[in-house]
DNA sequence: TCAATAGTGTCTGTAAGACACTATTGG
DNA sequence: CCAATAGTGTCTTACAGACACTATTGA
C-alpha cells in the first residue's frame, strides 16, 4: 500500500499514566475524578492530549508534572525523580465514545510522596489501592451489579501496568524506584511484599539483595524508623539488571 | 486539562511490523523496498495506515497477511499461524518528514516460510539478516560514511523487536513460534542459538526442554532431517511460561 | 524483662554447566 | 569403517528455601 499522507484517517493521540507507589504496605495508583461526560464523576488515570510538536515521552513527563509535581527522570537517571517507561498502546475503535483516540500508556514508579498531590491542575486527584480499583478480593472481578470504578479501558491499562511492575522487579533493581533516596533492606522488602502481595523471608531476602553486586550501596548511616535494632541505610547501586533474578514465590 | 475533542492536533497512526524468522542458523527480518520518497529505494519495515474503524492489532494482522500471506493467530493460539504481539509505539515529532505520524510497532515470530513471500502487494519484499540490517559485526554500528539501510527510525524499531524476541524466549515457550508444527529438539536448539547468537550444549539443552513439563509433547514420529541418528518429533505443549527460565549464557 | 526488627550461619534440595558415554543413522 | 546427530548419566557448583541463632533497639 503506497503511503498517502493526504488520505489518512484522523486520530487523536493521548498519553495515559499508570502512576504507582507503595504506601501502608500496599500498591497504590494515582487516579483523578472526571469532571465531565463521558464517565462523569468516575475515576480515571491521569493523562491528556499529545501536543502537535511534542514527543510521546515528553508528553507523559509533562502530564506527570502537571498532575503530581513529580519530575520524571526517564530511564537510567539516578536523581530523585520517578521512573518512567512506556507501557503499551490502546486503540480500540470505540474505546472513547466521542471519537477515535489512540492512547499511549506510560508506567511511573514513584516513592511515597510526603504531600500526596502537590501538582497544579490536579483538581481531585488521589491515591487509591490498586486492589480496590481492580476489584481484587471480591472474587477476582466486578460483580454483575457492580461497576468497575475506572473510566474507558483504564482498568485494563492499570492491570497491565501493575503486571509490568510485578514482573520487572523480579529481574531489575526497579523496586528501588518505590523507595526514598536512602532506605533500609527491610523497607525494600516491604516494597516487594506489597507489589507481589506475598510474604518474603527477611533473612533470605537480606542475603539476596546484599549479596547481589551493584544492587545496594551502603551509605554508612543507620536508622530505626521501624522499631527494633537500627538498620543500615542503602541507596540504589548502579546495577539495573538482577542476575539471577529475585524469585517471586508461587501463588 | 479538560478533554477537548474539537482542539486535538491531527495525527496519522500507522502500524509497523517486525517480522522475524530463523533460517540458515541466523535471525532474519522481513523488509520491503520503498518505492517513493522519502527514503526512496531504501529498505523499510512493512506497515501501513490504521483504518478509521480498525483495531490496532487487526491492522497489524491485515498488514501481515497482505505482505506475507501469513495468517496471524494473535496470542495463545496454537494453529499454524505466526505469533503476533504489540512491541512499542514510536512518535518522535520528526520521525516522518512529511507529517506527524505515530507508529504502533508489532512483533511477529514466524517459522521459515517455504516460499519466502507469498503475499499480495509485496512488490519487493525480502528476508534480510538482522545483523546486516543493524550493522552488527562492523564494529557495533554504522560507520560515518556508511548509511544504516533502514528508513525512518526503523533500525531502532527492529533493534527493539530483536531484543524483545531474545529476552522472551528465555522465560516463555515462544521459540517454538519459529519452528514448523512438528520439530526436533535439535531444531529448537538451533533456534535459540540463532536468536541469541551463542552455542548451547546439546545435552544440557535436551535435558532442560524435555524435562520442563508442558513445553514439548512428543508426536511419536521421528525424522532424520539433519543427518545422524533419527530424532523424535515434538510439537509445542500448552505451557507458555518457562519456570525456571532457559538461561542465556553470558556474553 | 519482652517484643520487634536486623543481621549471620547452616543445612538441604533443585537445577545448571561441564563432559563421558552409548545409540542410530548416512557415506 | 567414520562422521554426525540423538539421547542418557554423572559430577560439581550455585543458589533458593527453611530455619536456628545472635544483636540492638524501645517499651
Coordinates of C-alpha atoms (C1' of nucleotides) in Angstrom, one line a residue:
Chain A
X1 CA 0.0 0.0 0.0
X2 CA 1.6 3.3 -1.0
X3 CA 2.0 5.9 1.6
X4 CA -0.6 8.6 1.1
X5 CA -0.4 11.3 3.6
X6 CA -3.4 13.2 2.2
X7 CA -5.8 10.3 2.9
X8 CA -5.0 9.2 6.4
X9 CA -8.0 8.9 8.8
X10 CA -8.0 11.4 11.6
X11 CA -6.8 10.2 15.1
X12 CA -6.4 11.9 18.4
X13 CA -3.3 10.7 20.4
X14 CA -3.2 10.9 24.1
X15 CA -1.0 9.7 26.9
X16 CA -2.4 7.9 30.0
X17 CA -0.3 7.4 33.1
X18 CA -0.2 4.5 35.5
X19 CA 1.5 6.1 38.5
X20 CA 2.2 3.5 41.2
X21 CA 3.5 4.0 44.7
X22 CA 3.8 1.8 47.8
X23 CA 2.2 3.1 51.0
X24 CA 0.8 1.3 54.0
X25 CA 2.2 -1.9 52.7
X26 CA 0.0 -1.9 49.6
X27 CA 0.3 -0.8 46.0
X28 CA -1.5 2.5 45.2
X29 CA -2.3 4.1 41.9
X30 CA -2.9 7.8 41.1
X31 CA -6.4 8.5 39.8
X32 CA -8.3 11.6 39.0
X33 CA -12.1 12.3 39.2
X34 CA -13.6 13.1 35.8
X35 CA -15.5 16.4 35.7
X36 CA -17.4 15.9 32.5
X37 CA -19.0 13.3 30.4
X38 CA -18.4 10.6 29.4
X39 CA -17.9 8.8 32.6
X40 CA -18.5 12.0 34.5
X41 CA -17.8 11.6 38.2
X42 CA -15.8 8.3 37.6
X43 CA -12.2 7.8 38.4
X44 CA -9.7 7.7 35.6
X45 CA -6.0 7.5 35.0
X46 CA -4.4 10.9 34.6
X47 CA -3.5 11.8 31.0
X48 CA -4.1 14.2 28.2
X49 CA -3.5 15.1 24.6
X50 CA -0.1 14.9 23.0
X51 CA 0.7 18.3 21.5
X52 CA 1.4 18.7 17.8
X53 CA 5.2 19.1 18.2
X54 CA 5.7 17.0 21.4
X55 CA 7.5 13.7 21.8
X56 CA 5.3 11.0 23.4
X57 CA 7.6 10.6 26.4
X58 CA 7.8 14.3 26.8
X59 CA 4.0 14.5 26.9
X60 CA 4.0 11.8 29.6
X61 CA 6.5 13.6 31.6
X62 CA 4.6 16.9 31.3
X63 CA 1.3 15.3 32.4
X64 CA 3.1 13.7 35.3
X65 CA 4.5 17.1 36.5
X66 CA 1.1 18.7 36.0
X67 CA -0.7 16.1 38.0
X68 CA 1.7 15.3 40.8
X69 CA 4.6 17.8 40.7
X70 CA 6.9 14.9 40.3
X71 CA 9.8 15.3 38.0
X72 CA 10.4 12.2 35.9
X73 CA 13.9 11.1 35.2
X74 CA 13.2 8.9 32.3
X75 CA 15.4 5.9 32.1
X76 CA 18.6 5.2 34.0
X77 CA 18.6 8.5 35.8
X78 CA 19.5 8.3 39.4
X79 CA 18.1 11.6 40.6
X80 CA 15.2 11.9 43.0
X81 CA 12.8 11.7 40.1
X82 CA 10.4 8.9 39.4
X83 CA 11.0 6.1 36.9
X84 CA 9.0 6.5 33.7
X85 CA 8.7 4.0 30.8
X86 CA 6.3 3.3 28.0
X87 CA 3.8 0.6 28.9
X88 CA 1.6 -0.2 25.8
X89 CA -0.8 1.5 23.4
X90 CA -4.5 1.2 23.4
X91 CA -6.6 2.0 20.3
X92 CA -9.8 0.0 20.1
X93 CA -12.1 2.0 17.8
X94 CA -14.8 2.6 20.4
X95 CA -12.7 3.0 23.5
X96 CA -13.7 6.6 23.6
X97 CA -17.3 7.1 22.6
X98 CA -16.8 10.6 21.2
X99 CA -14.0 10.0 18.6
X100 CA -11.2 7.8 17.6
X101 CA -8.5 8.1 20.3
X102 CA -5.2 6.1 20.4
X103 CA -3.7 6.3 23.9
X104 CA 0.0 5.6 24.6
X105 CA 0.2 4.5 28.3
X106 CA 3.2 5.1 30.4
X107 CA 4.2 3.5 33.7
X108 CA 5.6 5.6 36.5
X109 CA 7.0 4.2 39.7
X110 CA 7.4 6.8 42.5
X111 CA 8.3 6.8 46.2
X112 CA 5.5 7.5 48.6
X113 CA 5.1 11.2 48.5
X114 CA 5.1 13.3 51.7
X115 CA 2.3 15.6 50.4
X116 CA 0.2 13.3 48.3
X117 CA -0.6 15.5 45.4
X118 CA 1.4 18.8 45.1
X119 CA 0.6 19.4 41.4
X120 CA -1.1 22.1 39.5
X121 CA -4.3 21.3 37.8
X122 CA -4.9 18.1 39.8
X123 CA -8.4 19.1 40.9
X124 CA -9.5 15.9 42.5
X125 CA -6.6 13.5 42.3
X126 CA -5.9 10.9 44.9
X127 CA -4.1 7.7 45.6
X128 CA -6.2 4.5 45.6
X129 CA -5.2 0.9 46.3
X130 CA -4.9 -1.0 43.0
X131 CA -6.7 -3.9 44.6
X132 CA -9.7 -1.8 45.2
X133 CA -9.6 -0.2 41.7
X134 CA -9.3 -3.6 40.1
X135 CA -11.9 -5.4 42.3
X136 CA -9.4 -7.9 43.6
X137 CA -10.6 -9.8 46.6
X138 CA -14.3 -9.7 45.6
X139 CA -13.9 -12.9 43.8
X140 CA -11.4 -11.8 41.2
X141 CA -13.6 -9.3 39.3
X142 CA -16.5 -7.0 39.4
X143 CA -19.9 -8.5 40.1
X144 CA -22.7 -8.0 37.6
X145 CA -24.5 -5.2 39.5
X146 CA -21.2 -3.6 40.4
X147 CA -19.4 -1.3 38.1
X148 CA -15.6 -1.1 37.6
X149 CA -14.7 2.3 39.0
X150 CA -12.4 3.3 36.2
X151 CA -13.5 5.1 33.1
X152 CA -12.8 4.0 29.5
X153 CA -10.5 0.9 29.3
X154 CA -8.4 2.3 32.2
X155 CA -9.0 -0.8 34.3
X156 CA -7.2 -2.9 31.6
X157 CA -4.4 -0.3 31.4
X158 CA -4.0 -0.3 35.1
X159 CA -4.0 -4.1 35.2
X160 CA -1.2 -4.2 32.5
X161 CA 0.8 -1.6 34.4
X162 CA 0.6 -3.5 37.7
X163 CA 1.6 -6.7 36.0
X164 CA 4.5 -4.9 34.3
X165 CA 5.7 -3.6 37.7
X166 CA 5.3 -7.0 39.3
X167 CA 7.4 -8.8 36.7
X168 CA 10.0 -6.1 36.3
X169 CA 11.1 -6.0 39.9
X170 CA 11.9 -9.7 39.5
X171 CA 14.8 -9.2 37.2
X172 CA 15.7 -5.5 37.7
X173 CA 16.5 -3.2 40.5
X174 CA 13.4 -1.1 39.8
X175 CA 11.9 -1.8 43.2
X176 CA 14.2 0.9 44.5
X177 CA 12.2 3.4 42.4
X178 CA 9.5 3.0 45.1
X179 CA 11.9 3.9 47.9
X180 CA 13.2 7.2 49.0
X181 CA 16.8 8.0 48.1
X182 CA 18.0 6.2 51.3
X183 CA 16.3 3.1 52.6
X184 CA 16.8 0.0 54.6
X185 CA 16.7 -3.6 53.5
X186 CA 13.5 -4.0 55.4
X187 CA 11.9 -1.2 53.6
X188 CA 12.9 -2.6 50.3
X189 CA 11.5 -6.0 51.3
X190 CA 8.2 -4.4 52.2
X191 CA 8.1 -2.9 48.7
X192 CA 8.4 -6.4 47.2
X193 CA 5.8 -7.8 49.6
X194 CA 3.4 -5.0 48.7
X195 CA 3.8 -5.2 45.0
X196 CA 3.7 -9.0 44.9
X197 CA 1.2 -9.4 47.7
X198 CA 3.2 -12.1 49.4
X199 CA 5.4 -12.5 52.5
X200 CA 9.1 -13.0 52.0
X201 CA 11.6 -14.5 54.4
X202 CA 13.5 -11.4 55.8
X203 CA 16.8 -13.4 56.2
X204 CA 16.9 -14.9 52.7
X205 CA 15.8 -11.5 51.3
X206 CA 18.6 -9.8 53.1
X207 CA 21.2 -12.3 51.9
X208 CA 19.9 -12.0 48.3
X209 CA 19.9 -8.2 48.0
X210 CA 23.1 -7.5 49.9
X211 CA 24.8 -10.3 48.0
X212 CA 24.0 -9.1 44.5
X213 CA 26.9 -6.8 43.4
X214 CA 25.8 -3.3 42.4
X215 CA 22.3 -3.6 43.7
X216 CA 22.7 -1.8 47.0
X217 CA 25.4 0.6 48.2
X218 CA 25.6 1.3 52.0
X219 CA 25.6 5.0 52.8
X220 CA 27.1 4.5 56.3
X221 CA 24.1 5.8 58.1
X222 CA 21.6 3.8 60.2
X223 CA 18.0 4.3 61.2
X224 CA 15.5 2.9 63.5
X225 CA 12.4 4.0 61.6
X226 CA 10.6 0.7 62.1
X227 CA 11.4 0.0 65.7
X228 CA 13.8 -2.7 66.8
X229 CA 17.5 -2.8 66.1
X230 CA 18.8 0.0 63.9
X231 CA 19.2 -0.9 60.2
X232 CA 21.9 0.2 57.8
X233 CA 20.8 2.7 55.2
X234 CA 21.4 2.0 51.5
X235 CA 21.0 3.7 48.2
X236 CA 20.4 2.1 44.8
X237 CA 23.6 0.9 43.2
X238 CA 24.4 1.2 39.5
X239 CA 23.2 -2.3 38.6
X240 CA 19.9 -2.3 36.7
X241 CA 19.6 -5.9 35.9
X242 CA 19.4 -8.6 38.6
X243 CA 21.1 -11.8 37.7
X244 CA 20.0 -14.2 38.9
X245 CA 16.6 -12.6 39.4
X246 CA 14.6 -12.2 42.6
X247 CA 12.2 -15.2 42.6
X248 CA 8.5 -14.4 43.1
X249 CA 7.0 -17.2 45.3
X250 CA 4.4 -19.4 43.6
X251 CA 0.8 -18.5 44.5
Chain B
X1 CA -6.6 19.9 31.4
X2 CA -10.2 19.3 30.2
X3 CA -10.7 16.9 27.4
X4 CA -11.5 19.0 24.3
X5 CA -12.1 16.8 21.3
X6 CA -12.5 19.8 18.9
X7 CA -9.0 21.0 19.6
X8 CA -6.8 17.9 19.3
X9 CA -3.8 18.1 17.0
X10 CA -4.1 15.9 13.8
X11 CA -2.1 12.7 13.9
X12 CA -1.7 9.8 11.5
X13 CA -1.5 6.4 13.1
X14 CA 0.3 3.5 11.4
X15 CA 1.4 0.0 12.3
X16 CA 4.9 -1.2 11.5
X17 CA 5.8 -4.9 11.6
X18 CA 9.0 -6.5 12.9
X19 CA 8.6 -10.0 11.3
X20 CA 11.3 -12.3 12.4
X21 CA 12.2 -15.8 11.3
X22 CA 15.1 -18.2 11.6
X23 CA 16.8 -19.5 8.5
X24 CA 20.3 -20.7 7.8
X25 CA 21.0 -20.6 11.5
X26 CA 20.5 -16.8 11.7
X27 CA 17.8 -14.4 12.6
X28 CA 16.1 -12.7 9.6
X29 CA 13.6 -9.9 9.3
X30 CA 11.1 -9.0 6.6
X31 CA 11.9 -5.8 4.8
X32 CA 10.3 -4.0 1.8
X33 CA 11.9 -1.7 -0.7
X34 CA 10.4 1.8 -0.6
X35 CA 9.2 2.9 -4.0
X36 CA 8.8 6.7 -3.3
X37 CA 10.3 9.5 -1.2
X38 CA 11.2 9.9 1.4
X39 CA 13.9 7.2 1.7
X40 CA 13.1 6.1 -1.8
X41 CA 14.9 2.9 -2.7
X42 CA 15.8 2.2 1.0
X43 CA 14.6 -0.8 2.9
X44 CA 11.8 -0.4 5.5
X45 CA 9.7 -2.5 7.8
X46 CA 6.4 -3.4 6.3
X47 CA 3.4 -1.4 7.6
X48 CA 0.7 1.0 6.8
X49 CA -2.1 3.2 8.0
X50 CA -4.6 2.1 10.6
X51 CA -8.1 2.5 9.1
X52 CA -10.6 4.7 10.8
X53 CA -12.7 1.9 12.3
X54 CA -10.0 -0.7 12.7
X55 CA -8.4 -2.1 15.9
X56 CA -4.6 -1.7 16.1
X57 CA -3.9 -5.4 16.3
X58 CA -6.4 -6.0 13.4
X59 CA -4.4 -3.5 11.3
X60 CA -1.2 -5.4 12.2
X61 CA -2.7 -8.7 11.2
X62 CA -4.1 -7.3 8.0
X63 CA -0.7 -5.9 7.0
X64 CA 0.9 -9.1 7.9
X65 CA -1.4 -11.1 5.6
X66 CA -1.0 -8.5 2.8
X67 CA 2.8 -8.6 3.0
X68 CA 3.4 -12.3 3.6
X69 CA 0.3 -14.3 3.2
X70 CA 0.8 -15.4 6.8
X71 CA -2.3 -15.6 9.0
X72 CA -1.6 -14.4 12.5
X73 CA -3.0 -16.2 15.4
X74 CA -2.7 -13.5 17.9
X75 CA -1.9 -14.6 21.4
X76 CA -2.2 -18.2 22.7
X77 CA -3.5 -19.7 19.5
X78 CA -1.8 -22.9 18.7
X79 CA -2.7 -23.1 15.0
X80 CA -0.2 -22.8 12.2
X81 CA -0.3 -19.0 12.4
X82 CA 2.5 -16.8 13.5
X83 CA 2.8 -15.2 16.9
X84 CA 1.9 -11.5 17.0
X85 CA 2.2 -9.1 19.9
X86 CA 2.5 -5.4 20.4
X87 CA 6.1 -4.2 20.7
X88 CA 6.1 -0.4 21.4
X89 CA 5.0 2.9 20.0
X90 CA 7.2 5.4 18.2
X91 CA 6.1 9.0 17.9
X92 CA 9.0 11.4 17.8
X93 CA 7.7 14.6 16.1
X94 CA 10.1 14.5 13.1
X95 CA 10.3 10.8 12.6
X96 CA 8.4 11.2 9.3
X97 CA 9.5 14.3 7.5
X98 CA 6.1 14.8 5.8
X99 CA 3.8 14.9 8.8
X100 CA 3.2 13.8 12.4
X101 CA 3.0 10.0 12.4
X102 CA 2.7 7.8 15.4
X103 CA 3.5 4.2 14.7
X104 CA 2.5 1.3 16.8
X105 CA 5.0 -1.5 16.2
X106 CA 4.1 -5.2 16.3
X107 CA 6.4 -8.1 16.7
X108 CA 5.7 -11.3 14.6
X109 CA 7.6 -14.5 15.0
X110 CA 7.1 -16.9 12.1
X111 CA 8.6 -20.3 11.0
X112 CA 10.8 -20.2 8.0
X113 CA 8.5 -20.0 5.0
X114 CA 8.8 -22.5 2.2
X115 CA 8.0 -19.8 -0.4
X116 CA 9.6 -16.7 1.1
X117 CA 6.9 -14.2 0.3
X118 CA 3.6 -15.5 -0.9
X119 CA 1.7 -12.3 -0.2
X120 CA -0.3 -9.9 -2.3
X121 CA 1.1 -6.4 -2.7
X122 CA 4.6 -7.3 -1.5
X123 CA 6.3 -5.8 -4.6
X124 CA 9.9 -6.1 -3.5
X125 CA 9.9 -7.8 -0.1
X126 CA 12.7 -10.0 1.1
X127 CA 14.2 -11.5 4.2
X128 CA 17.4 -9.9 5.4
X129 CA 19.7 -11.0 8.3
X130 CA 19.1 -8.7 11.2
X131 CA 22.8 -8.5 11.9
X132 CA 23.3 -7.0 8.4
X133 CA 20.3 -4.6 8.8
X134 CA 21.6 -3.4 12.1
X135 CA 25.3 -3.2 11.2
X136 CA 26.4 -5.8 13.8
X137 CA 29.9 -7.1 13.3
X138 CA 31.2 -3.9 11.6
X139 CA 32.3 -2.6 15.0
X140 CA 28.9 -2.4 16.5
X141 CA 27.3 0.3 14.4
X142 CA 27.4 2.1 11.1
X143 CA 30.5 3.9 10.1
X144 CA 30.4 7.6 9.4
X145 CA 30.4 7.2 5.6
X146 CA 28.0 4.3 5.8
X147 CA 24.3 4.7 6.0
X148 CA 22.0 2.5 8.0
X149 CA 19.9 0.7 5.4
X150 CA 16.6 1.1 7.1
X151 CA 14.3 4.1 6.5
X152 CA 12.8 6.3 9.2
X153 CA 13.5 5.1 12.8
X154 CA 13.0 1.5 11.6
X155 CA 16.5 0.5 12.8
X156 CA 15.5 1.3 16.3
X157 CA 12.2 -0.5 16.0
X158 CA 14.0 -3.5 14.6
X159 CA 16.6 -3.4 17.4
X160 CA 13.8 -3.3 20.0
X161 CA 12.0 -6.2 18.3
X162 CA 15.1 -8.4 18.2
X163 CA 15.8 -7.6 21.9
X164 CA 12.2 -8.5 22.8
X165 CA 12.5 -11.8 21.0
X166 CA 15.8 -12.5 22.6
X167 CA 14.5 -11.9 26.1
X168 CA 11.1 -13.5 25.6
X169 CA 12.4 -16.9 24.6
X170 CA 14.2 -17.0 27.9
X171 CA 11.1 -17.3 30.0
X172 CA 8.4 -18.4 27.6
X173 CA 8.0 -21.2 25.1
X174 CA 7.8 -18.6 22.3
X175 CA 10.9 -20.1 20.5
X176 CA 8.5 -22.7 19.1
X177 CA 6.8 -20.0 17.1
X178 CA 9.9 -20.1 14.9
X179 CA 9.5 -23.8 14.3
X180 CA 7.2 -25.7 12.0
X181 CA 4.3 -27.5 13.7
X182 CA 6.5 -30.6 14.3
X183 CA 10.1 -30.2 15.1
X184 CA 13.1 -31.9 16.8
X185 CA 14.9 -30.8 19.9
X186 CA 17.9 -30.1 17.7
X187 CA 15.9 -27.8 15.5
X188 CA 14.6 -26.0 18.6
X189 CA 18.1 -25.6 19.9
X190 CA 19.3 -24.1 16.6
X191 CA 16.5 -21.5 17.0
X192 CA 17.9 -20.5 20.4
X193 CA 21.4 -20.4 19.1
X194 CA 20.4 -18.3 16.1
X195 CA 18.3 -15.8 18.1
X196 CA 20.9 -15.5 20.9
X197 CA 23.9 -15.9 18.7
X198 CA 25.6 -18.3 21.0
X199 CA 26.3 -22.1 21.1
X200 CA 24.4 -24.2 23.6
X201 CA 25.4 -27.6 24.9
X202 CA 23.1 -30.0 23.1
X203 CA 22.9 -32.4 26.0
X204 CA 22.1 -29.9 28.7
X205 CA 19.6 -28.3 26.3
X206 CA 17.9 -31.6 25.7
X207 CA 17.6 -32.3 29.4
X208 CA 16.2 -28.8 30.0
X209 CA 13.5 -28.8 27.3
X210 CA 12.3 -32.3 27.7
X211 CA 12.3 -32.0 31.5
X212 CA 10.1 -28.9 31.6
X213 CA 6.5 -30.1 31.9
X214 CA 4.2 -28.9 29.2
X215 CA 6.9 -27.4 27.0
X216 CA 7.2 -30.2 24.4
X217 CA 4.8 -33.0 23.5
X218 CA 6.2 -36.0 21.6
X219 CA 4.2 -36.7 18.5
X220 CA 5.5 -40.3 18.1
X221 CA 7.2 -39.7 14.8
X222 CA 10.9 -39.4 14.1
X223 CA 12.9 -37.8 11.4
X224 CA 16.4 -37.7 10.2
X225 CA 16.4 -34.2 8.6
X226 CA 19.8 -33.3 9.9
X227 CA 21.7 -36.5 9.2
X228 CA 22.8 -38.7 12.1
X229 CA 20.6 -40.7 14.4
X230 CA 16.9 -40.1 13.8
X231 CA 15.4 -37.6 16.3
X232 CA 12.0 -37.6 18.0
X233 CA 9.4 -35.1 16.7
X234 CA 7.6 -32.8 19.1
X235 CA 5.0 -30.2 19.0
X236 CA 4.6 -27.2 21.3
X237 CA 2.9 -28.1 24.6
X238 CA 0.4 -26.0 26.3
X239 CA 2.9 -24.3 28.7
X240 CA 3.6 -20.7 27.8
X241 CA 5.8 -19.7 30.7
X242 CA 9.1 -21.5 31.4
X243 CA 9.9 -21.8 35.1
X244 CA 12.7 -21.9 35.7
X245 CA 13.7 -20.0 32.6
X246 CA 16.1 -21.0 29.9
X247 CA 19.4 -19.3 30.8
X248 CA 21.1 -17.2 28.2
X249 CA 24.8 -17.6 28.5
X250 CA 26.8 -14.5 29.5
X251 CA 28.5 -12.8 26.5
Chain C
dT1 C1' 12.0 -8.2 81.3
dC2 C1' 9.8 -8.9 76.4
dA3 C1' 8.7 -7.7 71.6
dA4 C1' 10.4 -6.3 67.4
dT5 C1' 13.4 -5.8 63.8
dA6 C1' 18.4 -6.5 61.9
dG7 C1' 21.7 -9.5 60.5
dT8 C1' 24.6 -14.1 60.2
dG9 C1' 25.2 -19.0 59.6
dT10 C1' 23.9 -23.8 58.4
dC11 C1' 21.5 -27.5 56.1
dT12 C1' 19.0 -29.3 52.1
dG13 C1' 17.1 -29.7 47.5
dT14 C1' 16.9 -28.2 42.8
dA15 C1' 19.0 -27.3 38.8
dA16 C1' 22.6 -25.5 35.6
dG17 C1' 27.4 -26.2 33.5
dA18 C1' 30.8 -29.5 32.0
dC19 C1' 31.5 -33.6 30.0
dA20 C1' 31.9 -39.1 29.4
dC21 C1' 29.4 -42.4 27.2
dT22 C1' 26.1 -45.0 24.3
dA23 C1' 22.7 -45.2 20.1
dT24 C1' 21.5 -44.9 15.3
dT25 C1' 21.7 -43.2 11.1
dG26 C1' 24.3 -42.0 6.2
dG27 C1' 28.5 -42.1 3.5
Chain D
dC1 C1' 35.0 -48.1 8.9
dC2 C1' 34.0 -42.9 10.3
dA3 C1' 31.3 -38.6 10.9
dA4 C1' 27.3 -36.7 12.6
dT5 C1' 23.5 -36.1 15.4
dA6 C1' 20.4 -38.1 19.3
dG7 C1' 19.9 -39.2 23.8
dT8 C1' 21.4 -40.7 28.9
dG9 C1' 24.1 -40.4 33.1
dT10 C1' 27.4 -38.3 36.4
dC11 C1' 29.9 -34.9 39.0
dT12 C1' 30.4 -30.3 40.7
dT13 C1' 28.8 -25.9 41.9
dA14 C1' 25.4 -22.0 42.6
dC15 C1' 21.7 -20.7 44.9
dA16 C1' 16.9 -20.6 46.8
dG17 C1' 14.1 -22.1 50.8
dA18 C1' 13.8 -23.2 55.6
dC19 C1' 15.1 -22.1 59.9
dA20 C1' 18.4 -21.7 64.3
dC21 C1' 20.8 -18.2 66.5
dT22 C1' 22.7 -13.7 67.9
dA23 C1' 22.5 -8.3 68.0
dT24 C1' 20.4 -4.0 69.2
dT25 C1' 16.9 -1.1 69.9
dG26 C1' 12.2 0.7 72.5
dA27 C1' 8.5 -0.2 75.8

